[in-house]
XYZ file of C-alpha atoms in Angstrom:
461
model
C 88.983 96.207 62.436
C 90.455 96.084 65.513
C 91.636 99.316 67.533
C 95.120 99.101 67.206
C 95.147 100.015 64.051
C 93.694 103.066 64.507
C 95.789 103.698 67.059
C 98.967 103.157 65.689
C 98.111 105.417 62.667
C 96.479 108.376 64.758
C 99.571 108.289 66.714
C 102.098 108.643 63.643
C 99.612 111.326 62.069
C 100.082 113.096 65.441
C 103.642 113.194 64.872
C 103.873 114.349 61.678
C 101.337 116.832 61.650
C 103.334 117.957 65.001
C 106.771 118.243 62.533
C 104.845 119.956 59.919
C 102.977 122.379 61.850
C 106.402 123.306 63.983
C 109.045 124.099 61.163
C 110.567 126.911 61.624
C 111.870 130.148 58.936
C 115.253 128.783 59.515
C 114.124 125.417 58.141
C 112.019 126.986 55.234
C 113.588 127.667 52.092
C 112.812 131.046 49.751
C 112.415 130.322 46.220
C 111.008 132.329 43.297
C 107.591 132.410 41.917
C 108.770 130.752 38.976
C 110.045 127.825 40.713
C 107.248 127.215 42.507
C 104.999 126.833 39.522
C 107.494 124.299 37.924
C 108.269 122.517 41.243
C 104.090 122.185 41.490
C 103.261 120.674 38.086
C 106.274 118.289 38.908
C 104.774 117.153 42.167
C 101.172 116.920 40.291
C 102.187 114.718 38.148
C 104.661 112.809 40.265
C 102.303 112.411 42.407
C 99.971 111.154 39.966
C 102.190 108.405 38.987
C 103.129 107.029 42.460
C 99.245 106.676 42.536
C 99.203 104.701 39.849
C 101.881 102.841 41.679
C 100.882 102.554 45.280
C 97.238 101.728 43.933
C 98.284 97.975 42.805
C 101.318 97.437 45.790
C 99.083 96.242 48.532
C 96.954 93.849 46.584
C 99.228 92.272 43.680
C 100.499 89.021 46.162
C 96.633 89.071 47.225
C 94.963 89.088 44.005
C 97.821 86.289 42.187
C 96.703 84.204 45.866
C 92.823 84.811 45.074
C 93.277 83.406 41.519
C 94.890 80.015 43.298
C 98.546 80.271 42.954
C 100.777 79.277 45.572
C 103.257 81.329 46.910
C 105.907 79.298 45.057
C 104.215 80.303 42.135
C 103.583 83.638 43.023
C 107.562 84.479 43.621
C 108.204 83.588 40.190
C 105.503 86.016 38.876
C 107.453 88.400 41.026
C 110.982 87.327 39.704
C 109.563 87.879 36.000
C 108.832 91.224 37.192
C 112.236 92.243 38.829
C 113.898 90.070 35.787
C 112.336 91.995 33.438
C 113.488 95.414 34.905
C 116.588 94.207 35.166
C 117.029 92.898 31.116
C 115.130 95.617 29.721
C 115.543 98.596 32.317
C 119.018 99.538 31.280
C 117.652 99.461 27.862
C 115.068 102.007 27.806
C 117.092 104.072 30.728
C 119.734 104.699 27.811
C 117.201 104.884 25.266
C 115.184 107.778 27.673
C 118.903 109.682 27.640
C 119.175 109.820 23.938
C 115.715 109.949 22.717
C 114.091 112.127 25.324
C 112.636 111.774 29.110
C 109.598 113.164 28.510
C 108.772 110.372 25.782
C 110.133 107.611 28.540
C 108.176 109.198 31.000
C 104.684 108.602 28.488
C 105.624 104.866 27.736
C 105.613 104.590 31.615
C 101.937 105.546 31.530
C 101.237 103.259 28.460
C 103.285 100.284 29.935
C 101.714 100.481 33.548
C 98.357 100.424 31.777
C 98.678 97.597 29.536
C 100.349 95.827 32.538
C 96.887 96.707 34.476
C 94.908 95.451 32.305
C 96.229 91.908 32.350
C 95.565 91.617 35.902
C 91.825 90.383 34.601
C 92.852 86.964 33.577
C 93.787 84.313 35.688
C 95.862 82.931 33.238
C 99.433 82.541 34.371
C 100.826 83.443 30.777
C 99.042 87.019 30.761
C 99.952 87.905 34.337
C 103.476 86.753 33.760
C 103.437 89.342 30.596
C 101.816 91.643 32.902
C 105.163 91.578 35.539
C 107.386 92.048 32.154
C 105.368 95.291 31.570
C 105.366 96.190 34.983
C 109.432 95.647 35.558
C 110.044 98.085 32.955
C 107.138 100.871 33.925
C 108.950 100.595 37.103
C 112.559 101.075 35.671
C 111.836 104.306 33.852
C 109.465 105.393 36.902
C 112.598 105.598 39.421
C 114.985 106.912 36.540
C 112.905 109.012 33.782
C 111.390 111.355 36.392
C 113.969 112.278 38.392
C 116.363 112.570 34.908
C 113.739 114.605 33.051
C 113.328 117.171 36.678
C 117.253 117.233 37.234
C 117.644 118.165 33.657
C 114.706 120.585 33.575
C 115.761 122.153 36.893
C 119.167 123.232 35.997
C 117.992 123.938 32.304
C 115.637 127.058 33.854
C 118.542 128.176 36.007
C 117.234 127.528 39.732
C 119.597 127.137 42.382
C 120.518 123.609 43.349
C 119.821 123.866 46.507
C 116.226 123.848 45.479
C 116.291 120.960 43.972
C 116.261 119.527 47.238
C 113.374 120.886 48.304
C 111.411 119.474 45.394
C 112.601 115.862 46.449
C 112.187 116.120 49.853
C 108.288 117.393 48.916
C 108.010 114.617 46.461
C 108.717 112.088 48.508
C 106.264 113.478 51.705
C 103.649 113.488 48.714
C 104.426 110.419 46.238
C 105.692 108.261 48.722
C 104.148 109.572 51.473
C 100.654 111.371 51.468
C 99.286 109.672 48.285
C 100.572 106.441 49.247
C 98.263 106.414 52.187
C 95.638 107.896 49.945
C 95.606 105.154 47.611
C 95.661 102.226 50.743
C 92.942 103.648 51.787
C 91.143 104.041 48.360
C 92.187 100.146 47.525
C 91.108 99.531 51.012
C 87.290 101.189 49.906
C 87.019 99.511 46.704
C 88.236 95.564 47.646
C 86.575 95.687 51.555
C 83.795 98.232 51.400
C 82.904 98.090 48.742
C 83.361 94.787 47.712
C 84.654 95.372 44.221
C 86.587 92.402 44.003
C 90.640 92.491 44.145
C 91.030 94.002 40.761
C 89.221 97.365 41.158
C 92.471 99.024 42.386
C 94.507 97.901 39.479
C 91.927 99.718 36.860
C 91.709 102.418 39.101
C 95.098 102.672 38.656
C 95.009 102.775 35.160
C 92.555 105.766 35.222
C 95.284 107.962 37.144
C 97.632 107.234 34.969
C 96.099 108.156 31.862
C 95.429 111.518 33.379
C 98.690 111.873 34.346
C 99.852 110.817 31.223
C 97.522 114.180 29.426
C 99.235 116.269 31.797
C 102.904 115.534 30.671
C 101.896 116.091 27.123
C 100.072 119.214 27.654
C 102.740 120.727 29.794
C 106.247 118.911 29.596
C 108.972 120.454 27.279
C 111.131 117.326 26.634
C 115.009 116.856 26.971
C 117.900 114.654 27.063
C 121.116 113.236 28.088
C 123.492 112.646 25.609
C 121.532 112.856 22.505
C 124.671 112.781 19.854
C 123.208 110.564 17.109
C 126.676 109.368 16.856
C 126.470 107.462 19.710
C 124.785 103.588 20.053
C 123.214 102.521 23.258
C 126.237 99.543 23.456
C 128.648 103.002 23.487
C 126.082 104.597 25.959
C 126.388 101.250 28.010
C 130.217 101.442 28.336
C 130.374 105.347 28.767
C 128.289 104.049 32.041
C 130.504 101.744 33.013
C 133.475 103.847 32.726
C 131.779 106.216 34.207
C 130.756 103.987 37.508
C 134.485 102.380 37.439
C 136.544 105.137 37.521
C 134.848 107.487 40.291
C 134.488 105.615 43.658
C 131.723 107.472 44.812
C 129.270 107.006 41.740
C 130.207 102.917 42.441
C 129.586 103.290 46.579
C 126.312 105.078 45.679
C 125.451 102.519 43.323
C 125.700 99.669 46.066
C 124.470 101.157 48.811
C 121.409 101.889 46.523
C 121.285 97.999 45.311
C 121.415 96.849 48.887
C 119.020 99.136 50.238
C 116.192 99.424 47.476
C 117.199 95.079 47.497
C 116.004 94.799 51.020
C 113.140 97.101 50.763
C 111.683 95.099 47.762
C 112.108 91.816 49.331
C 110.027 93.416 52.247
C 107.066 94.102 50.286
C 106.960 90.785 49.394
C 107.471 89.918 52.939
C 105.532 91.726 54.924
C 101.974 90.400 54.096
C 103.471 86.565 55.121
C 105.326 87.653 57.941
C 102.095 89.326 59.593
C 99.873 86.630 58.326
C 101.598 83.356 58.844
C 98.492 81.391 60.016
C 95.904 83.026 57.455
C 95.215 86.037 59.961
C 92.670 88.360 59.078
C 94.463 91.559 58.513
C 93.339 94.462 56.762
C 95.693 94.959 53.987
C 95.090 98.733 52.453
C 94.995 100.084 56.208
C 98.486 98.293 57.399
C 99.635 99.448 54.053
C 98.608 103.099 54.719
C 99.964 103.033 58.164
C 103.431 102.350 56.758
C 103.331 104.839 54.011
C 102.815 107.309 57.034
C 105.731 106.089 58.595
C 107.476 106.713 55.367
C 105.829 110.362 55.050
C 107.148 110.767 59.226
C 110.975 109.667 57.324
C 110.637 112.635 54.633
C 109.101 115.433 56.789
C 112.622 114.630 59.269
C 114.622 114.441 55.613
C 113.203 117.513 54.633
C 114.643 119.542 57.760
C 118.250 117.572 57.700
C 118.323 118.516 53.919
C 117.530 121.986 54.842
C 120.501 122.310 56.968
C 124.052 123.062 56.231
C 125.101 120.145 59.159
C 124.529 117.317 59.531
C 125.426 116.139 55.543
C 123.369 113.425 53.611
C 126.925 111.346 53.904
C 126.714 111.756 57.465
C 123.116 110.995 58.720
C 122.301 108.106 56.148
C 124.850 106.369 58.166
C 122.695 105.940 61.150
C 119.111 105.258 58.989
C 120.606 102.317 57.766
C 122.279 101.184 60.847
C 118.192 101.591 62.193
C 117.048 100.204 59.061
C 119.056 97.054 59.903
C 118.286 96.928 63.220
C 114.111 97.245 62.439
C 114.043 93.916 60.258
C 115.675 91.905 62.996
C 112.156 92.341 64.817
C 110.869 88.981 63.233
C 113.576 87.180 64.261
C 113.595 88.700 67.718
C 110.062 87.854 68.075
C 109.989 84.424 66.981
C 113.045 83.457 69.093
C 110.958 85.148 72.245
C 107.499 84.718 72.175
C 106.296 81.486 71.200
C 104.103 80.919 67.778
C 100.676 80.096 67.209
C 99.411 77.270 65.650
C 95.606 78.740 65.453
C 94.420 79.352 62.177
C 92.258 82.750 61.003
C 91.313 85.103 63.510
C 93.123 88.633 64.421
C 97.019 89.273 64.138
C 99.112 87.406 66.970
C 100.934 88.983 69.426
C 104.088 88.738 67.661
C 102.646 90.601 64.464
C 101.539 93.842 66.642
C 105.684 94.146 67.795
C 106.386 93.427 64.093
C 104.279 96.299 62.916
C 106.266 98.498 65.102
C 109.673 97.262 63.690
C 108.347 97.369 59.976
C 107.169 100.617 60.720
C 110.642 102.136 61.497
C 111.964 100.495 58.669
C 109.366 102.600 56.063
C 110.128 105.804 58.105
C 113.755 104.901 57.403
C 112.798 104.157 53.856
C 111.042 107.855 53.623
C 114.307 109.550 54.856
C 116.380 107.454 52.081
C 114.488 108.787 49.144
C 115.255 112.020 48.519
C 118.661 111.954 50.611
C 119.678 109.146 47.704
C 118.106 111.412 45.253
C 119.929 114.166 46.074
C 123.521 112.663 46.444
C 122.797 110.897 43.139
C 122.226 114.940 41.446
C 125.798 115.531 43.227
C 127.520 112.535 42.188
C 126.230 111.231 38.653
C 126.752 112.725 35.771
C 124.313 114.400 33.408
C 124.988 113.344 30.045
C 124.036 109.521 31.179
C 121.952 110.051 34.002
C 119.116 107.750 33.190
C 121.980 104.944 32.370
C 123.705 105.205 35.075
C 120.810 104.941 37.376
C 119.530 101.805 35.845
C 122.525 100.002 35.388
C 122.168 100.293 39.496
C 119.044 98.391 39.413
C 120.583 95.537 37.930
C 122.763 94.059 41.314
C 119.500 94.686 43.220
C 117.152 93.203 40.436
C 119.452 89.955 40.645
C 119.632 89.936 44.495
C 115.879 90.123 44.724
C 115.505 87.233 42.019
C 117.575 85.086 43.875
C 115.871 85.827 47.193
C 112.165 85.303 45.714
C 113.394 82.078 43.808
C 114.260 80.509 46.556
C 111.206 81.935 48.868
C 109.849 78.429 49.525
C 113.871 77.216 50.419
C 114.432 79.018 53.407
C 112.075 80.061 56.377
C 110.956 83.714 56.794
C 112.913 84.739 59.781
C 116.270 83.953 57.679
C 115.025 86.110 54.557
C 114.527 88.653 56.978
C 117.869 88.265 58.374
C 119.536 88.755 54.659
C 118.244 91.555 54.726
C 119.055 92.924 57.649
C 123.137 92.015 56.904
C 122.426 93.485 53.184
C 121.429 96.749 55.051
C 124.277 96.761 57.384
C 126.793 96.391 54.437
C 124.916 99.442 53.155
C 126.081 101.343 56.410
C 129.531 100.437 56.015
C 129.850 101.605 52.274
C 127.609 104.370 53.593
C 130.395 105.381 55.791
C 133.177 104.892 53.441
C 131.048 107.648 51.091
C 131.595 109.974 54.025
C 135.290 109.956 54.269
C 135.623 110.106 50.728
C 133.736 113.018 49.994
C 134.526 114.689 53.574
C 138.116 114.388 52.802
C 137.582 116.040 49.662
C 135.412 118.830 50.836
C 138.299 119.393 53.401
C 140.873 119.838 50.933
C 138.624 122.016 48.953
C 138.249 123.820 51.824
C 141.928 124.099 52.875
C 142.514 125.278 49.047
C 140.299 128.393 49.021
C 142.462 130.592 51.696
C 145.631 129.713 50.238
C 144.054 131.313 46.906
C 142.860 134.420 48.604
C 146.594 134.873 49.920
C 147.871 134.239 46.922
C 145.294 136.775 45.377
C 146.213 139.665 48.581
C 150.201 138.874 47.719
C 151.429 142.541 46.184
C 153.605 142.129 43.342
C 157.554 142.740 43.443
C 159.113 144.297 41.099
């Protein structure tokens, strides 16, 4: 493997073992003992499951490419997979509210398994059931948790501001730490050795049955709106009312289309982009190196969260202005250095600059995570949190299905370029989210003396 590699990921563990090691008390939050034990069996098992995650994202295009299938064929595996989250996901995101998180949160396990498993037959039937299973693990993965801990959180009393912190941690360790963990694992067990492209997917499957113990052992369950008076069609329009009538809930639910939109058609992209003339590259490492680009992202989240100025409204602005700007790199690099037609060998000149754009992109992606988590506890409503958040994944779910059908209809640098104008829209709406809720907070603000007056006025008789 060639030294750049190395390089490039001692360099970014340099920097955020630098950011780490140099927080200061001011940026350090005090919480109670009793918070900390919650907020650590949360990140166990959160952690747990983005293993179970991370485990099969580097190798899934690979291992559909070893089997034969062309990359035509492989997008619609993909498009069954972002289909199926987007029929069923708003399903059992409603069904998670009224019949409990903690129960959604074990059919994730059971459903990520099963969709494992299927990954040993090169049979395009079973791996197409496989993507089914796998859109809807992935629905209640980025809805159940985060309902079930929002719910649990303010259940026990801790102070919001806490809540933060446990999002900010579980994104440096989910997304950020184990990610890189399981590249490198994947990395051992297809390379080294030599298991064969499957291994990580079973491996997978091991973590997430242990993970899956641990919520029952330890997990007290509750809901949304659990009222056995209401259907899931009246849970579905509460939603929607609840999305069309409050502009910020709808701005935060297209802003989180368009970005989570452009960072899935990435993943698909990526591998391709860096690869265009069968390259050697070595998959689990490149995939490791981002994820610690993404952990860089939430270490800086974690201190802008911990700070009264600048607000989430405020600095998301500018990550997805640089978001944009980092997936322009393959266009800016095909239209200046010139391609090469070799086949095989090591990555081309243009992939090494690409690297360094994709990487700002994931560190962008890590400071999105728990700055969209925590404006979505702010913003959506408890009683159909799980809902709510799902019926967001169904504008991205379609935008990505369109992009992957039509994979083999357009070249690479223009996909990229979607997405670039996709995450630029995502700035603008980003911004109007700012004035909104800055205006408010203003007149909130301007409210509060005007009350103590009133309160410090003597009474005339």
């Amino acid at each position: 493997m060639e030294l750049f590699y190395f390089f490039l990921f001692g360099a970014l563990s340099a920097v955020v073992a630098a950011l780490e090691l140099s927080k200061r008390t001011k940026d350090r939050i005090t919480t109670s003992s009793a918070f900390n034990a919650f907020k650590n069996n949360y990140l166990l098992i959160y952690s747990l499951m983005m293993a179970g995650d991370w485990l099969q994202g580097p190798y899934v295009y690979y291992l559909y490419s070893t089997y034969g299938f062309s990359k035509g064929d492989i997008g619609q595996l993909f498009i069954a997979g972002f289909g199926s989250s987007m029929l069923f996901g708003t399903i059992v995101g409603s069904l998670a509210d009224k019949q409990g998180r903690k129960r959604a949160c074990v059919t994730y396990c059971i459903t990520y398994i099963l969709s494992c498993f299927t990954k040993h037959f090169p049979d395009y039937k079973v791996l197409m059931l496989g993507r089914v299973l796998g859109g809807i693990a992935t629905s209640l993965l980025f809805s159940a948790f985060e309902s079930w801990l929002v719910a649990e959180h303010n259940k026990r009393g801790f102070e919001q501001q806490w809540l933060s912190l446990t999002f900010s941690k579980a994104i440096f360790l989910g997304n950020g730490l184990i990610a890189i963990l399981s590249g490198l694992l994947g990395n051992l067990l297809v390379d080294t050795l030599a298991f064969g492209p499957v291994a990580p997917f079973d491996a997978a499957a091991c973590i997430l049955a242990i993970g899956m113990a641990i919520i029952l052992a330890t997990w007290g369950e509750n809901y949304g709106d659990s009222s056995d008076n209401k259907n899931l069609l009246t849970q579905f329009k509460g939603a929607a009312i609840a999305i069309a009538s409050d502009e910020k809930i709808a701005l935060l639910g297209a802003i989180q289309s368009l970005f989570e939109g452009s960072m899935y058609t990435f993943v698909f992209l990526w591998t391709p982009a860096l690869s265009p003339n069968d390259e050697e590259i070595p998959h689990g490492f490149i995939f490791a190196t981002f994820m610690l680009a993404s952990m860089l992202g939430s270490s800086i989240a974690s201190r802008l969260m911990a700070s009264s100025a600048p607000r989430v409204e405020s600095y998301m602005q500018i990550v997805f202005a640089v978001s944009a700007a980092s997936l322009l790199c393959p266009i800016v690099t095909s239209l200046l250095i010139a391609p090469s037609n070799v086949k095989g060998g090591g990555i081309s000149f243009s992939g090494y600059f690409q690297i360094f754009g994709f990487c700002t992109f994931e560190a962008c992606v890590g400071i999105f995570w728990p700055s969209i988590m925590k404006m979505r506890s702010q913003y959506i409503p408890e009683e159909a949190r799980s809902t709510i958040m799902n019926f967001f994944r169904i504008p991205l779910n379609i935008f990505v299905c369109i992009v992957l059908y039509n994979v083999n209809a357009f070249p690479i640098t223009i996909m990229f370029g979607m997405c670039s104008i996709f995450l630029g829209t995502a700035a603008v709406l980003q911004r109007r989210l700012f004035v909104i809720t800055d205006g408010h907070k203003s007149k909130s603000q301007e409210w509060e003396p005007m009350e103590r007056d009133t309160e410090a006025e003597p009474l005339n008789d």
